[in-house]
Coordinates of C-alpha atoms in Angstrom, one line a residue:
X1063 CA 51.9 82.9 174.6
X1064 CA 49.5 83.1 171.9
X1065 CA 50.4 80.1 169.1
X1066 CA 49.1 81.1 165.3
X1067 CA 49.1 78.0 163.4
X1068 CA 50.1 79.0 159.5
X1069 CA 48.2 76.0 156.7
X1070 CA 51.0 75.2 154.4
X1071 CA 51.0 76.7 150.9
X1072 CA 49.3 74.4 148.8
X1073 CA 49.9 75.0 144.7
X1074 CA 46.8 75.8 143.2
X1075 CA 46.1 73.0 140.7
X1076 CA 45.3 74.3 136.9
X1077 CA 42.0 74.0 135.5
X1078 CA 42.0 71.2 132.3
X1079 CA 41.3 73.4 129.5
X1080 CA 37.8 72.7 127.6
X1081 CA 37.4 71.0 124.7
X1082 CA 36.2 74.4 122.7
X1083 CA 39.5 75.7 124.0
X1084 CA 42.0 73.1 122.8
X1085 CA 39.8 71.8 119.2
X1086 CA 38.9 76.1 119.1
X1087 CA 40.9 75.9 115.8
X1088 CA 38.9 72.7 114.1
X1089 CA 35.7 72.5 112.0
X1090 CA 33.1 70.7 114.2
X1091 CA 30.6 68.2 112.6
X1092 CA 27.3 67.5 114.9
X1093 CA 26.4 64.0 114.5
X1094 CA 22.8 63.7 116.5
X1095 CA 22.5 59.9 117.2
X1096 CA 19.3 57.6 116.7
X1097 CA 20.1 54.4 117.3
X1098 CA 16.6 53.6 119.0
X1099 CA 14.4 51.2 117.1
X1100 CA 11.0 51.9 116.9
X1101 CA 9.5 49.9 119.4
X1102 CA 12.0 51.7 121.9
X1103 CA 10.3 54.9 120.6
X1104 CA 7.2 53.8 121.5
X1105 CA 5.2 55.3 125.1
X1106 CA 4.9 52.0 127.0
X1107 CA 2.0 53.6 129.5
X1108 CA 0.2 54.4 126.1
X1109 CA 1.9 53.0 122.8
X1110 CA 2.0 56.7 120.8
X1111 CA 5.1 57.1 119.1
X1112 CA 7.5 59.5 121.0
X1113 CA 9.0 62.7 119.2
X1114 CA 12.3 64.8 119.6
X1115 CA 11.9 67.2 122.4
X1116 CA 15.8 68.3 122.7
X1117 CA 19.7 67.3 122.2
X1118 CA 22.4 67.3 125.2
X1119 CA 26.1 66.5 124.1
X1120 CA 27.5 63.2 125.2
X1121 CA 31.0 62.9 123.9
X1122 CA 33.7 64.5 121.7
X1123 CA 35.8 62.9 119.4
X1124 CA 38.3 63.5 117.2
X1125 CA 38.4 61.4 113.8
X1126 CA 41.3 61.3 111.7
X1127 CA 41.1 61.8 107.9
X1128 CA 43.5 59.7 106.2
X1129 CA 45.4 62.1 103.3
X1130 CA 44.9 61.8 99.6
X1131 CA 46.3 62.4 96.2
X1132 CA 43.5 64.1 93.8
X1133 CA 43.8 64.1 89.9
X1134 CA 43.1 67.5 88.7
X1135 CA 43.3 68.4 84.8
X1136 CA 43.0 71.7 83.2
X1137 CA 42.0 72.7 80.1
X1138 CA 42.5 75.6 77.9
X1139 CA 39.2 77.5 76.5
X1140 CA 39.6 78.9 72.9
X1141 CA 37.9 81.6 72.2
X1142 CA 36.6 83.0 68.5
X1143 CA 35.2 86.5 67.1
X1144 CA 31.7 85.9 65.9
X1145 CA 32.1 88.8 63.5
X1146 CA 35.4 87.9 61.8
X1147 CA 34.6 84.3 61.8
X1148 CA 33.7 84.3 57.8
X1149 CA 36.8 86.9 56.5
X1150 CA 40.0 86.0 55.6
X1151 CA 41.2 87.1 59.1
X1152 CA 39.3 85.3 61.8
X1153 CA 40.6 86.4 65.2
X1154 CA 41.2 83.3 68.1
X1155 CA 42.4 84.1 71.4
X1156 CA 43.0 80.7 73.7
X1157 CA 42.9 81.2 77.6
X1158 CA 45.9 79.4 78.6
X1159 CA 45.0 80.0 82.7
X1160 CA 47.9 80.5 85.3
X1161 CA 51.5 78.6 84.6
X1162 CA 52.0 75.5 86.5
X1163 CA 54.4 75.4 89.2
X1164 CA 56.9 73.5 87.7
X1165 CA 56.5 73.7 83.6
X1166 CA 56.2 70.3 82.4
X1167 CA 55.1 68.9 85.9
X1168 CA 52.3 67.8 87.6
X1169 CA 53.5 69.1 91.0
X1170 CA 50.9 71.5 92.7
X1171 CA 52.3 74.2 94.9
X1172 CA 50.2 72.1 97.8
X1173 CA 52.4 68.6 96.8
X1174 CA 55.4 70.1 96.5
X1175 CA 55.1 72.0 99.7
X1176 CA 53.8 68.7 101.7
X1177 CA 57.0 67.2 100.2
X1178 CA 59.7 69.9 101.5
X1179 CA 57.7 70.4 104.7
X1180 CA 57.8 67.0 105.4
X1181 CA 62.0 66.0 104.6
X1182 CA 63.1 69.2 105.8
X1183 CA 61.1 70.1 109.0
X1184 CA 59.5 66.4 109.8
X1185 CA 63.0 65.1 108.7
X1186 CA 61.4 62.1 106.7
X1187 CA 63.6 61.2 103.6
X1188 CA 62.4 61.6 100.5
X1189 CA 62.6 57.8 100.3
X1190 CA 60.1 57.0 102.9
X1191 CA 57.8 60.0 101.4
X1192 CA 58.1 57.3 97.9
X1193 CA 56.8 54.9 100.2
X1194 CA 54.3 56.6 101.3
X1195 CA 52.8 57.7 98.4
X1196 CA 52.6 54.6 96.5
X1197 CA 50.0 53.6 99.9
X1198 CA 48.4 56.7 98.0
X1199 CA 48.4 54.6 94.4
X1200 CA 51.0 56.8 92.6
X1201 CA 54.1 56.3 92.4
X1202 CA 56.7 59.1 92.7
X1203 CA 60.2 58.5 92.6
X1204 CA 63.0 60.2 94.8
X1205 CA 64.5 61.6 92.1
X1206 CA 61.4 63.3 91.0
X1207 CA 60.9 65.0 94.2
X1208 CA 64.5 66.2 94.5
X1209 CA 64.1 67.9 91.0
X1210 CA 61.0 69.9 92.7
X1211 CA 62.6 71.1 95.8
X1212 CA 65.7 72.0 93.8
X1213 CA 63.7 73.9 91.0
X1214 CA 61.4 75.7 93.8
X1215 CA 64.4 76.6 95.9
X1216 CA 66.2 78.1 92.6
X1217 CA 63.1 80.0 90.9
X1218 CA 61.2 80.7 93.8
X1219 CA 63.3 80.9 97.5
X1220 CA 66.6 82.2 96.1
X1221 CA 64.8 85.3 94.7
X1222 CA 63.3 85.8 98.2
X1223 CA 66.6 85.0 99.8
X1224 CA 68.0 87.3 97.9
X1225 CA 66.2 89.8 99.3
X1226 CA 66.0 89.2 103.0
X1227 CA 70.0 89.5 102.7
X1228 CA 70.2 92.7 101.0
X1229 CA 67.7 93.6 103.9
X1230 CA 70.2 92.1 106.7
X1231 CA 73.2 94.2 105.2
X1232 CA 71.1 97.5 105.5
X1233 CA 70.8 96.3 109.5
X1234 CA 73.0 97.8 112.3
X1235 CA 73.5 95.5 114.8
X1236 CA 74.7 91.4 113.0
X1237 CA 75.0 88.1 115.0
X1238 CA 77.2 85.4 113.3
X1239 CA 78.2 81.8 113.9
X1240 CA 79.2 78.7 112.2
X1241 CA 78.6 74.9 112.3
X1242 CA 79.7 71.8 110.8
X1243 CA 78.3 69.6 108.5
X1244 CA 79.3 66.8 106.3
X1245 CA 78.5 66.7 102.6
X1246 CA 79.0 63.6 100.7
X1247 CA 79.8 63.9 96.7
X1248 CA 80.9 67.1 96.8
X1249 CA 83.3 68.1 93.9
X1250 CA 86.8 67.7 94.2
X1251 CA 86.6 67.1 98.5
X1252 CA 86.5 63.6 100.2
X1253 CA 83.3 62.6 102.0
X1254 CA 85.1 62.7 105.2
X1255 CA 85.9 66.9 104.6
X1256 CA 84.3 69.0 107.2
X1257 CA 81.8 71.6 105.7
X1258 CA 80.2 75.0 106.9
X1259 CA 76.7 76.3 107.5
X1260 CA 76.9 80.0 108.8
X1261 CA 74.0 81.8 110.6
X1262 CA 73.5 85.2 111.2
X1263 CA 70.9 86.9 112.3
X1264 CA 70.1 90.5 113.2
X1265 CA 69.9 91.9 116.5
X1266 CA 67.4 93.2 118.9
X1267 CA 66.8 96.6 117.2
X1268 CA 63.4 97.1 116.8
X1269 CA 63.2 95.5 113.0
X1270 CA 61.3 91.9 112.3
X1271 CA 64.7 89.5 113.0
X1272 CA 66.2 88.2 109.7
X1273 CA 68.0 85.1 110.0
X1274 CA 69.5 83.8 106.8
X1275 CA 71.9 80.2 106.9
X1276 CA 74.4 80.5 104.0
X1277 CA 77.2 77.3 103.0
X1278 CA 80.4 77.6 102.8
X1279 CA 83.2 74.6 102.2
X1280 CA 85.9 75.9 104.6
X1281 CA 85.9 77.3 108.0
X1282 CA 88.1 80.2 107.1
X1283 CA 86.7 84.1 108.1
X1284 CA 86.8 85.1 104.5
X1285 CA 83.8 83.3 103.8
X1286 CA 81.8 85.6 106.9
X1287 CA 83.3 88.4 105.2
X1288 CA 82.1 87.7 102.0
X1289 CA 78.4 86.9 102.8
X1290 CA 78.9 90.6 105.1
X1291 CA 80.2 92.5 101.8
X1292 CA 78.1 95.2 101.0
X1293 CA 76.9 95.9 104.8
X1294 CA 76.2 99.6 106.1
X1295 CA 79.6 100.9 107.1
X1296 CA 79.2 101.6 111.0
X1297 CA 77.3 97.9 111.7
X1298 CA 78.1 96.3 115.0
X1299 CA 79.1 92.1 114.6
X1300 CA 78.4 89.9 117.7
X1301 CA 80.9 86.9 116.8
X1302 CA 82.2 83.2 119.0
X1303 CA 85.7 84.6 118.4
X1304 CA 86.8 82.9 115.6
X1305 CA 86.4 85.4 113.1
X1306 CA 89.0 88.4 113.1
X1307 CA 87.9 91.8 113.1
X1308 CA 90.3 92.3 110.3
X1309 CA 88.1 90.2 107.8
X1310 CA 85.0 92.3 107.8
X1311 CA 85.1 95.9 106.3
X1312 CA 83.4 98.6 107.9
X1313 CA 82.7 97.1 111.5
X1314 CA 82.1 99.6 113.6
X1315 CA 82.0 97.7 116.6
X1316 CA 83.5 94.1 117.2
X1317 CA 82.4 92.3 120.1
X1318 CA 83.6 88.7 121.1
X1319 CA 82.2 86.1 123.0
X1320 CA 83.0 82.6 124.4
X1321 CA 81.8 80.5 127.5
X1322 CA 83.5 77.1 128.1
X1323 CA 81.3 74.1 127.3
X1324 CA 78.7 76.7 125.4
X1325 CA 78.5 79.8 123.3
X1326 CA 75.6 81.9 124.7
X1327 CA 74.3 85.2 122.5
X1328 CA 72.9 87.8 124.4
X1329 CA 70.8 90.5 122.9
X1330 CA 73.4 92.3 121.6
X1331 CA 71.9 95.9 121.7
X1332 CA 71.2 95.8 125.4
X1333 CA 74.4 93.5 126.9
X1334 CA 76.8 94.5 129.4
X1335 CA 79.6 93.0 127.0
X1336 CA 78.3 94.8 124.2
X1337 CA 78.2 97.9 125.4
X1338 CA 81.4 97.4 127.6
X1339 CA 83.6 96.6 124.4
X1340 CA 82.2 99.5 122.5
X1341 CA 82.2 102.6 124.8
X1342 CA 80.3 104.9 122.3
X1343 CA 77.2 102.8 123.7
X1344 CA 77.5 103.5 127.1

């Protein structure tokens, strides 16, 4: 009997990825040292003073740049007609550059950007962001920075907004659920009301996904159906179940779905349940 002894499977361990692989992305600064004194330069067999030859890299390290707040001031160049400089009609023009962000604020595009980024995907209120820029020397009050984000979101995302949705209601396959969330000071509610955020998305259909968030103050299906209104008769609506078929116009197909302890969305172009509740897919 002939025994074949097998070595047990041993995970092969991952390489540690280089440092020109993780920093690939950062500007390098070379720093050649010369901390030598000139004595240590010095041949000891015959006392001539030694010269460069080469460099070999010792260490990496990464140094970190604290931020900072940079005064920047325009000014407008006026310009005059040599010619008609002695008529009666001399001719100015003034070059007045590009508008500022916000008129009648010093925001840059960069500040006010650092400021949304930073409460709304870093989740830092804007009262810690105060904080931290009077450890900048300037002080800018909360209430300045909310006036920003509200004047960018309503001159400059809502027109964008705008648009993505118009592009969502031209799309033929729609994803839609709803969460709540708690608003205090709205008008005429109590603090303690439940309100909506609504997602939806578009499905898998070969397009770049859209997925837009839209408010509502109740939970009721009207809402969904009003934010739908205007959609390509014919589109297909992936829904938790909570919304009726009846309150959207033009649905083509209506598929509902609800796990217990989850709600799970499959791509609804290529899901069993999709194509099982609409049988002109299968």
């Amino acid at each position: 009997m002939e025994y074949i002894e097998e070595k047990a499977h041993k995970k092969a361990r991952k390489s540690k990825a280089a440092y020109d692989e993780v920093f690939a992305d950062l500007p390098t600064e070379n720093v050649y040292v010369d901390t030598l004194t000139e004595e240590q330069k010095t041949c000891d067999v015959c006392g001539t003073m030694m010269i460069p030859i080469g460099h070999e890299l010792i260490r990496t390290e990464l140094r970190y740049t604290e931020p900072k707040l940079e005064r920047i001031d325009y000014y407008a160049t006026t310009y005059e007609c040599p010619q008609c400089k002695e008529t009666e009609d001399p001719r100015f023009i003034k070059d007045e550059g590009t508008p500022a962000l916000i008129p009648g604020s010093y925001a840059s595009s960069g500040l006010a950007a650092h400021v949304m980024y930073y409460k709304y995907v870093m989740s830092m209120p804007l009262y810690r962001q105060e904080k931290d820029f009077e450890h900048l020397g300037v002080k800018i009050s909360r209430t300045t920075m909310a006036s920003w984000i509200i004047y960018c979101a309503e001159n400059y995302f809502l027109p964008m907004y705008e648009y993505l949705h118009r592009k969502l209601l031209k799309r033929r396959y729609l994803m839609a659920d709803e969460t709540p969330i708690q608003v205090l000071k709205e008008e005429g509610r109590r603090p303690q009301s439940k309100s909506y955020v609504w997602l939806v998305r578009t499905g898998d259909n070969g397009g770049i996904p859209i997925i837009l968030y839209n408010y509502t103050p109740t939970r009721a299906g009207s809402h969904a159906a009003a934010f739908l209104a205007g959609a390509d008769p014919g589109y297909y609506l992936m829904v938790d179940g909570y919304i009726s078929q009846s309150n959207c116009l033009h649905v083509m197909g209506f598929t509902s779905l609800r796990l217990r302890g989850q709600r799970y969305f499959p791509t609804l172009a290529s899901s069993r349940l999709y194509k099982s509740t609409n049988p002109s897919r299968s």
